[in-house]
PDB file of N, CA and C in Angstrom:
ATOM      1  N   UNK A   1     -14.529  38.024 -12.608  1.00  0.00           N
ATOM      2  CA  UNK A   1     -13.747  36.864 -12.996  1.00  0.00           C
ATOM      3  C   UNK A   1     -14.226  36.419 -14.380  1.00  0.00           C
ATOM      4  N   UNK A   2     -13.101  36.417 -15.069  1.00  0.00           N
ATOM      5  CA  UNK A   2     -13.575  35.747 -16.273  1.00  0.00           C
ATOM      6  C   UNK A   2     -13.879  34.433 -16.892  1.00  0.00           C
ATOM      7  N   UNK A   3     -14.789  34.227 -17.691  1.00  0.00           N
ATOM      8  CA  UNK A   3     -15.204  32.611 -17.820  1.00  0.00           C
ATOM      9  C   UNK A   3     -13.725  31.491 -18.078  1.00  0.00           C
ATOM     10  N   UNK A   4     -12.892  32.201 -18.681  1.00  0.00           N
ATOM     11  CA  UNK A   4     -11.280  30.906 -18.556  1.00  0.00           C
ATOM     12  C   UNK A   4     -11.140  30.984 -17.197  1.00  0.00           C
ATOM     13  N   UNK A   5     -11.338  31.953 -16.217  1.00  0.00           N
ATOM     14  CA  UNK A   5     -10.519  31.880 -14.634  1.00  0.00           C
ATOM     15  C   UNK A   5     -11.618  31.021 -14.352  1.00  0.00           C
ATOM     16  N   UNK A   6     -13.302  30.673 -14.340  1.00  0.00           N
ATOM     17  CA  UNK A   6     -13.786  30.325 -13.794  1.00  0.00           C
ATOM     18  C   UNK A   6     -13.610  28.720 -14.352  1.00  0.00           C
ATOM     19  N   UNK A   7     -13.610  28.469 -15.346  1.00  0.00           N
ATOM     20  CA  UNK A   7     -12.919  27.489 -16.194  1.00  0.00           C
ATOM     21  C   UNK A   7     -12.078  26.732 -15.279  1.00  0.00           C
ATOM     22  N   UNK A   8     -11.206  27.245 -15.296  1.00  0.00           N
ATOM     23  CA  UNK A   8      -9.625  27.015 -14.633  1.00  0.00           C
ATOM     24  C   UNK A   8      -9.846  26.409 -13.317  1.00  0.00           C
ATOM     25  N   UNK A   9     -10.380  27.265 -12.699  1.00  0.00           N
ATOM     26  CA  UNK A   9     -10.473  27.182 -11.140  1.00  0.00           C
ATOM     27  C   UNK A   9     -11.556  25.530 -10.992  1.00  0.00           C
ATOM     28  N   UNK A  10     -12.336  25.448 -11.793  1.00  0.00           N
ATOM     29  CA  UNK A  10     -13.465  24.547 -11.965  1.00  0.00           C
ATOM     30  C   UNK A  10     -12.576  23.200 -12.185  1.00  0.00           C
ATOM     31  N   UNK A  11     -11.779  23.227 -13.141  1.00  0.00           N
ATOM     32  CA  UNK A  11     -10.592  22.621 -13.942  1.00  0.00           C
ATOM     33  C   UNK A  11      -9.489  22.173 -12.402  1.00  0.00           C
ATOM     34  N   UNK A  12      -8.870  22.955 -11.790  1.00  0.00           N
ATOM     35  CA  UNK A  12      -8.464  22.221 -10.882  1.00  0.00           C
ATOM     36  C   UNK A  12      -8.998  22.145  -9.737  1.00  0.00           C
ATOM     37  N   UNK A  13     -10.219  22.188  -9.156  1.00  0.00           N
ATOM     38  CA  UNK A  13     -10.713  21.894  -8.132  1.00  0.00           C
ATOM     39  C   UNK A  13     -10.939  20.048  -8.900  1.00  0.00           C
ATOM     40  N   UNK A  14     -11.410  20.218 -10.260  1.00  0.00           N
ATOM     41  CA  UNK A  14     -11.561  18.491 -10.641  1.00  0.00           C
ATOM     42  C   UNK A  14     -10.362  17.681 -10.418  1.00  0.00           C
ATOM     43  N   UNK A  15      -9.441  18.532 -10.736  1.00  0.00           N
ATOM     44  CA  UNK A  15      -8.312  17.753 -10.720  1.00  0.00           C
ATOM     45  C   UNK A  15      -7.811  16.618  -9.096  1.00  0.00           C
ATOM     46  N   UNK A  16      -7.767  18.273  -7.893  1.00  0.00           N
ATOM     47  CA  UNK A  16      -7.445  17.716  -6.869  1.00  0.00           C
ATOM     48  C   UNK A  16      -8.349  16.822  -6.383  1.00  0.00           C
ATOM     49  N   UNK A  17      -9.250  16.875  -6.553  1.00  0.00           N
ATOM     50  CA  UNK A  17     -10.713  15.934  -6.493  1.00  0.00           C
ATOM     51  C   UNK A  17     -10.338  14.182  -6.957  1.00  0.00           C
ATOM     52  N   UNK A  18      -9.521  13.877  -7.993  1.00  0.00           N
ATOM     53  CA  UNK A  18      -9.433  12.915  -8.466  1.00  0.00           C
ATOM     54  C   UNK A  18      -7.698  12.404  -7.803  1.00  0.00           C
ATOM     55  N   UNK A  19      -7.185  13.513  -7.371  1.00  0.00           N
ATOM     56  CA  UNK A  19      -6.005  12.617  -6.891  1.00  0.00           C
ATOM     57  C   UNK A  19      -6.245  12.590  -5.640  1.00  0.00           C
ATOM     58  N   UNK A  20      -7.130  13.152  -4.922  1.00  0.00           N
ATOM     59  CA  UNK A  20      -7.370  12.814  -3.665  1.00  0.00           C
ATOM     60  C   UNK A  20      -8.400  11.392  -3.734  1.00  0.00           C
ATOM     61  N   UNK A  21      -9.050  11.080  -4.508  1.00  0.00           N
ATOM     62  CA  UNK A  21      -9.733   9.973  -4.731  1.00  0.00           C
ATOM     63  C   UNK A  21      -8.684   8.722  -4.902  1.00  0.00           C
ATOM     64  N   UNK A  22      -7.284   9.111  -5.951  1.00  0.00           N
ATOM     65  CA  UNK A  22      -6.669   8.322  -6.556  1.00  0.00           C
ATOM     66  C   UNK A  22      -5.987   7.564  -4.817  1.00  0.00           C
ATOM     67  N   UNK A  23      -5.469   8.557  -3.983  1.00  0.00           N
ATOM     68  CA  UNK A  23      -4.400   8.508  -3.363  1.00  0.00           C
ATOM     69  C   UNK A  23      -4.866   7.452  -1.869  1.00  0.00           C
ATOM     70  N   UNK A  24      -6.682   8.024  -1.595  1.00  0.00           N
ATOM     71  CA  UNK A  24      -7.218   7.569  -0.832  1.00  0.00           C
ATOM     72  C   UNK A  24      -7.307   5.698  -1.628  1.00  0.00           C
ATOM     73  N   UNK A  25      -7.832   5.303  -2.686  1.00  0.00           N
ATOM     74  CA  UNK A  25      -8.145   4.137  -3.032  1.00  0.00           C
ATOM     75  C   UNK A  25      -6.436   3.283  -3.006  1.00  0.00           C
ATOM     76  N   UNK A  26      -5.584   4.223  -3.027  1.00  0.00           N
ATOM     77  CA  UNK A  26      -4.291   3.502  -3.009  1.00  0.00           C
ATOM     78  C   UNK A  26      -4.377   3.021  -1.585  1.00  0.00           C
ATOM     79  N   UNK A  27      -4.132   4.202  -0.634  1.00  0.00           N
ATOM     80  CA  UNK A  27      -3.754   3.261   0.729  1.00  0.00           C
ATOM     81  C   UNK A  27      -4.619   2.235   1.122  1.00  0.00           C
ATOM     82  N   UNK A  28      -6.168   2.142   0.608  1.00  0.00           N
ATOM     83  CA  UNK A  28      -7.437   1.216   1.090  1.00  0.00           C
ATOM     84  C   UNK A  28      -6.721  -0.197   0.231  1.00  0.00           C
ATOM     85  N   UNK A  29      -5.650  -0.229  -0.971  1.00  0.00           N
ATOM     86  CA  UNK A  29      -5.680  -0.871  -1.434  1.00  0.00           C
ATOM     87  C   UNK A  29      -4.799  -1.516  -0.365  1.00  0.00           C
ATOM     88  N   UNK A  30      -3.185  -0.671  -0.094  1.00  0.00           N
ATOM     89  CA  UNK A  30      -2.274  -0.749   0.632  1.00  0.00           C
ATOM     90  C   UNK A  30      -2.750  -1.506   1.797  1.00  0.00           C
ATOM     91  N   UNK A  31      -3.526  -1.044   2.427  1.00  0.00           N
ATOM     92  CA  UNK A  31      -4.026  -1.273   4.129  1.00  0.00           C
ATOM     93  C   UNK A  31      -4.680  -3.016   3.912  1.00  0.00           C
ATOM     94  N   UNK A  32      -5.394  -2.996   2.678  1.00  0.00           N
ATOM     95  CA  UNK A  32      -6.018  -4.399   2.495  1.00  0.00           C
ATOM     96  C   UNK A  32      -5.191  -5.583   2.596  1.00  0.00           C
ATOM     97  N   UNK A  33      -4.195  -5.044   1.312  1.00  0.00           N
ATOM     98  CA  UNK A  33      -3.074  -6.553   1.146  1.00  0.00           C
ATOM     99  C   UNK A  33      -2.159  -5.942   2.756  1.00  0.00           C
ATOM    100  N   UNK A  34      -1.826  -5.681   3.135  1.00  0.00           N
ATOM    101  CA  UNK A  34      -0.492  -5.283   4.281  1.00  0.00           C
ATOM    102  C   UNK A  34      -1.382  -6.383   5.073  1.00  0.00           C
ATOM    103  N   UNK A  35      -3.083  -6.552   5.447  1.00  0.00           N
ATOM    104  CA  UNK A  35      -3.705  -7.265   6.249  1.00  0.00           C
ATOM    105  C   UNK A  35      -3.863  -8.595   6.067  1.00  0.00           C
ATOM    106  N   UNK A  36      -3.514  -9.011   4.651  1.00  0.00           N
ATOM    107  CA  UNK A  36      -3.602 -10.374   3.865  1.00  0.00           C
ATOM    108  C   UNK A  36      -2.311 -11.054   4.270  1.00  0.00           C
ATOM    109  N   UNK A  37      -2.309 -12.023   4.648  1.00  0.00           N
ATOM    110  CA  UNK A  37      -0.413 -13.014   4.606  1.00  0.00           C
ATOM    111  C   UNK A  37      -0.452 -14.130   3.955  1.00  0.00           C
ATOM    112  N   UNK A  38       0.492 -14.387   3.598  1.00  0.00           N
ATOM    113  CA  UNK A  38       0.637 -15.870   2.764  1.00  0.00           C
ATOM    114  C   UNK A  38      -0.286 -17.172   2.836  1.00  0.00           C
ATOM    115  N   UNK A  39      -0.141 -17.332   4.132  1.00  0.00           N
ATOM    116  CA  UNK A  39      -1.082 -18.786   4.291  1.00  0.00           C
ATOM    117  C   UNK A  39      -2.462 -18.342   4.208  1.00  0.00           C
ATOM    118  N   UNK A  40      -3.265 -16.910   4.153  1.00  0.00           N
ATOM    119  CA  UNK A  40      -4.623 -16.805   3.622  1.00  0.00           C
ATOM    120  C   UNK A  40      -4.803 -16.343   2.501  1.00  0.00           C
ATOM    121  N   UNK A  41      -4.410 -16.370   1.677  1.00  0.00           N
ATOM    122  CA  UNK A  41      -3.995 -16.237   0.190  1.00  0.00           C
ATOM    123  C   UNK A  41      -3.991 -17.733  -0.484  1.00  0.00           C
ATOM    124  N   UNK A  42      -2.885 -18.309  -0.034  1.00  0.00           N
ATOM    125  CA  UNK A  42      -2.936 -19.747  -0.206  1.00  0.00           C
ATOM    126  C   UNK A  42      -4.466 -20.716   0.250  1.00  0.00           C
ATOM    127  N   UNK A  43      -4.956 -20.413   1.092  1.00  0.00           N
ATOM    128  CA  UNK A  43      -6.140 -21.182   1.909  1.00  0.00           C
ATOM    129  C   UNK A  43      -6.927 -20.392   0.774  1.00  0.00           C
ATOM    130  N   UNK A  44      -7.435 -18.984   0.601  1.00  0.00           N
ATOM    131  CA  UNK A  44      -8.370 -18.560  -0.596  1.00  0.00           C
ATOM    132  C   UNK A  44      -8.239 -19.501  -1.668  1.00  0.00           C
ATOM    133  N   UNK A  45      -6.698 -19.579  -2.448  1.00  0.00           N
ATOM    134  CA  UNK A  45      -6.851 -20.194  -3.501  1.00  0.00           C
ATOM    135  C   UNK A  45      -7.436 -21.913  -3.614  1.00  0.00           C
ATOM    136  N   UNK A  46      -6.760 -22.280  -2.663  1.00  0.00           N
ATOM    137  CA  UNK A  46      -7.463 -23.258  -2.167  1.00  0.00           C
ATOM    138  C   UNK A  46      -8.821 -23.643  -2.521  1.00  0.00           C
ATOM    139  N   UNK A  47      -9.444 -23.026  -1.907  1.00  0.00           N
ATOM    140  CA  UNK A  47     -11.308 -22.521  -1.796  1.00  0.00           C
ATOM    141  C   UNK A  47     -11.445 -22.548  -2.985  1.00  0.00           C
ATOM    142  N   UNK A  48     -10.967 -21.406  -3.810  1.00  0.00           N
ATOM    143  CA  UNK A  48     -10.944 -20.884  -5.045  1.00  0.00           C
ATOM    144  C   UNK A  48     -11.137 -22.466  -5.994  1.00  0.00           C
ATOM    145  N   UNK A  49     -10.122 -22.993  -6.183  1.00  0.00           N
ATOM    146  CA  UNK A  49     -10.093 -24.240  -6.677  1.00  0.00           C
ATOM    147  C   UNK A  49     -10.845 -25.413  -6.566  1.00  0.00           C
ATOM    148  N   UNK A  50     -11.476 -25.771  -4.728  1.00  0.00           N
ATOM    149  CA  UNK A  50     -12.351 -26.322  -4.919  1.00  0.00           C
ATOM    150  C   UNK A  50     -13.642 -26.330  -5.174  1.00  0.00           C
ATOM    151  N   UNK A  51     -13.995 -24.808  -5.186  1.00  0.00           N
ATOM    152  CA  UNK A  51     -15.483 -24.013  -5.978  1.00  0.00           C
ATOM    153  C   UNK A  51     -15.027 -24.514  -7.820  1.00  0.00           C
ATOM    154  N   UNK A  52     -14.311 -23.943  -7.897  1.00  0.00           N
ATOM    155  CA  UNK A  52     -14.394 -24.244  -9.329  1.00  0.00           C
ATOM    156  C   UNK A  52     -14.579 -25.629  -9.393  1.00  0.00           C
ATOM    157  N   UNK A  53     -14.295 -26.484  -9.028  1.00  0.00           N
ATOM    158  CA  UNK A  53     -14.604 -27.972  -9.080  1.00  0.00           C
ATOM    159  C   UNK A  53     -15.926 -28.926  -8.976  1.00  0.00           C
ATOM    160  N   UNK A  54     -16.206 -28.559  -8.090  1.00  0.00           N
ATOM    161  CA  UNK A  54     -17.689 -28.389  -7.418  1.00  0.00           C
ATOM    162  C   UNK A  54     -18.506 -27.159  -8.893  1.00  0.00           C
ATOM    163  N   UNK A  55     -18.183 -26.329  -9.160  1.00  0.00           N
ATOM    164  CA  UNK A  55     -18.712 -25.583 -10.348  1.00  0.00           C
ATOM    165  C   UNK A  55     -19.070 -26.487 -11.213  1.00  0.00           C
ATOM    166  N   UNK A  56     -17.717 -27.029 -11.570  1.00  0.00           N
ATOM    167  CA  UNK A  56     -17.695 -27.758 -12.876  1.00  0.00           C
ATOM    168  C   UNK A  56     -19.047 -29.118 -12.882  1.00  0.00           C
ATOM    169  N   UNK A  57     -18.610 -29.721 -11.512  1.00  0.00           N
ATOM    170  CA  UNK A  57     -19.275 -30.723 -11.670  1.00  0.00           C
ATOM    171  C   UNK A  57     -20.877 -30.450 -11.441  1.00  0.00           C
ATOM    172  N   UNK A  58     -21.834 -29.534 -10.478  1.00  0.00           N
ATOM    173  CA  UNK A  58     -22.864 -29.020 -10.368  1.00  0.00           C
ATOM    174  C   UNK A  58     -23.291 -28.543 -11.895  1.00  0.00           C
ATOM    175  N   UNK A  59     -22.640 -28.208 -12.497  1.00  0.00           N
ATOM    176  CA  UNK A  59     -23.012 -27.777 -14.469  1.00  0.00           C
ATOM    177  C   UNK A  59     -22.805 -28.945 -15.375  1.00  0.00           C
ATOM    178  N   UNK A  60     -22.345 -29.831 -15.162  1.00  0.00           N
ATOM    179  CA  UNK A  60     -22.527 -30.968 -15.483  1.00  0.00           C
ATOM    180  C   UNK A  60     -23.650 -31.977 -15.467  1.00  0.00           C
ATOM    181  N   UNK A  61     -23.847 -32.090 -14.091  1.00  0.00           N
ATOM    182  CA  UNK A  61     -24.979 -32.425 -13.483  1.00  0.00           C
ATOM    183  C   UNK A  61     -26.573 -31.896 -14.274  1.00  0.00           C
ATOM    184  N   UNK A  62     -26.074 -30.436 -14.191  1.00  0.00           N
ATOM    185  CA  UNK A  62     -27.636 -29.605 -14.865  1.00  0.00           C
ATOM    186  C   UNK A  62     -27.776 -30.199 -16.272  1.00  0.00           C
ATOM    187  N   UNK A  63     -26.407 -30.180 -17.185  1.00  0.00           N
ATOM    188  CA  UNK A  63     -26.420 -30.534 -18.461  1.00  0.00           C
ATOM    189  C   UNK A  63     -27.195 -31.757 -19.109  1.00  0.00           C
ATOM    190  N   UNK A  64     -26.870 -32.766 -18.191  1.00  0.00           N
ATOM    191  CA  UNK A  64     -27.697 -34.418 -17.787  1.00  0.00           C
ATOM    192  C   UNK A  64     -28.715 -34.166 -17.867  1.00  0.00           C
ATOM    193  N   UNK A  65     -28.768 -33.124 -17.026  1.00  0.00           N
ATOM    194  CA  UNK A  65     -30.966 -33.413 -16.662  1.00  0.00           C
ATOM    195  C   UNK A  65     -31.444 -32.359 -17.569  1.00  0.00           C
ATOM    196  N   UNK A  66     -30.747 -31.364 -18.210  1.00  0.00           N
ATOM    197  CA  UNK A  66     -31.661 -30.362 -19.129  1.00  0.00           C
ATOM    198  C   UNK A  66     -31.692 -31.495 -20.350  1.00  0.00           C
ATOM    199  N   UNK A  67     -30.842 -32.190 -20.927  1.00  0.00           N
ATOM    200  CA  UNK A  67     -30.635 -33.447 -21.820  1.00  0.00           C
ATOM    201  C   UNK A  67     -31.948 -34.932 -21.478  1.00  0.00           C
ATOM    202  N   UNK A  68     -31.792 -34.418 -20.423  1.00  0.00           N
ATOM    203  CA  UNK A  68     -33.204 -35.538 -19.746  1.00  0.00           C
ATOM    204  C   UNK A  68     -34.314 -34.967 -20.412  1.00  0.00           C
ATOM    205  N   UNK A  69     -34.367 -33.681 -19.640  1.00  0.00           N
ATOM    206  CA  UNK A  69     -36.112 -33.175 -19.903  1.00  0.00           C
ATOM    207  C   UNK A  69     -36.217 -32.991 -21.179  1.00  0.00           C
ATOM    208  N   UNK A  70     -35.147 -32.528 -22.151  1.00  0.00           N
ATOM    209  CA  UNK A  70     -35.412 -32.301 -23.544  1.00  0.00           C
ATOM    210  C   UNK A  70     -35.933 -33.521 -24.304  1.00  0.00           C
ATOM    211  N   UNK A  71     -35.224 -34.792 -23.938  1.00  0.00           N
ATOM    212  CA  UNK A  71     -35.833 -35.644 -23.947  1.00  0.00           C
ATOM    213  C   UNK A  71     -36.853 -35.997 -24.079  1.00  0.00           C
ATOM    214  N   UNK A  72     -37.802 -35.872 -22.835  1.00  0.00           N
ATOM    215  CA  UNK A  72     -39.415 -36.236 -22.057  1.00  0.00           C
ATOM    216  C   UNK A  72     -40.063 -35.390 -22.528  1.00  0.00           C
ATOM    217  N   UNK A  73     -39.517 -34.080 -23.078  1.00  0.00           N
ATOM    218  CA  UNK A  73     -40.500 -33.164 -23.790  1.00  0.00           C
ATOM    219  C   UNK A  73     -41.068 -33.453 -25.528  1.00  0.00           C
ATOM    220  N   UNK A  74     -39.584 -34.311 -25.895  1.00  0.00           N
ATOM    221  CA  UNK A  74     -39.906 -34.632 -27.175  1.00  0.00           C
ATOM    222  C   UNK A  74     -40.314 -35.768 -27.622  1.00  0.00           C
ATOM    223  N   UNK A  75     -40.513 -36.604 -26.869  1.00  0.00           N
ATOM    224  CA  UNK A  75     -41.493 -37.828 -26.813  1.00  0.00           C
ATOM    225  C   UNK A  75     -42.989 -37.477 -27.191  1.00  0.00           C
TER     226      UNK A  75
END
């Protein structure tokens, strides 16, 4: 066998390799959302929104007191 056949053969064994990867991550994607429905999507975002809120204000909070200690340090 010559080094292009071995090439080749090397060449599409990669290939099927990656659409069998491609095809498998599709249905895991498929199977995920088909399991998801509206009202837990909605309830996530939900969540979603009140983390960010709670984010905001917990970094706020830190901002105060790193503004504090910078403070007490430069006294």
């Amino acid at each position: 066998m010559s080094k292009l056949d071995e090439a080749a053969k090397r060449l599409q064994k990669a290939v099927t390799a990656l659409e069998k990867a491609a095809r498998t991550k599709s249905e895991n994607e498929r199977a995920a959302l088909s399991g998801t429905s509206e009202s837990d999507l909605s309830a996530a975002r939900d969540k979603a929104g009140d983390l960010e809120a709670l984010n905001a204000s917990v970094a706020e909070r830190l901002d105060l007191a790193i503004l504090r200690v910078k403070d007490i340090l430069d006294k």
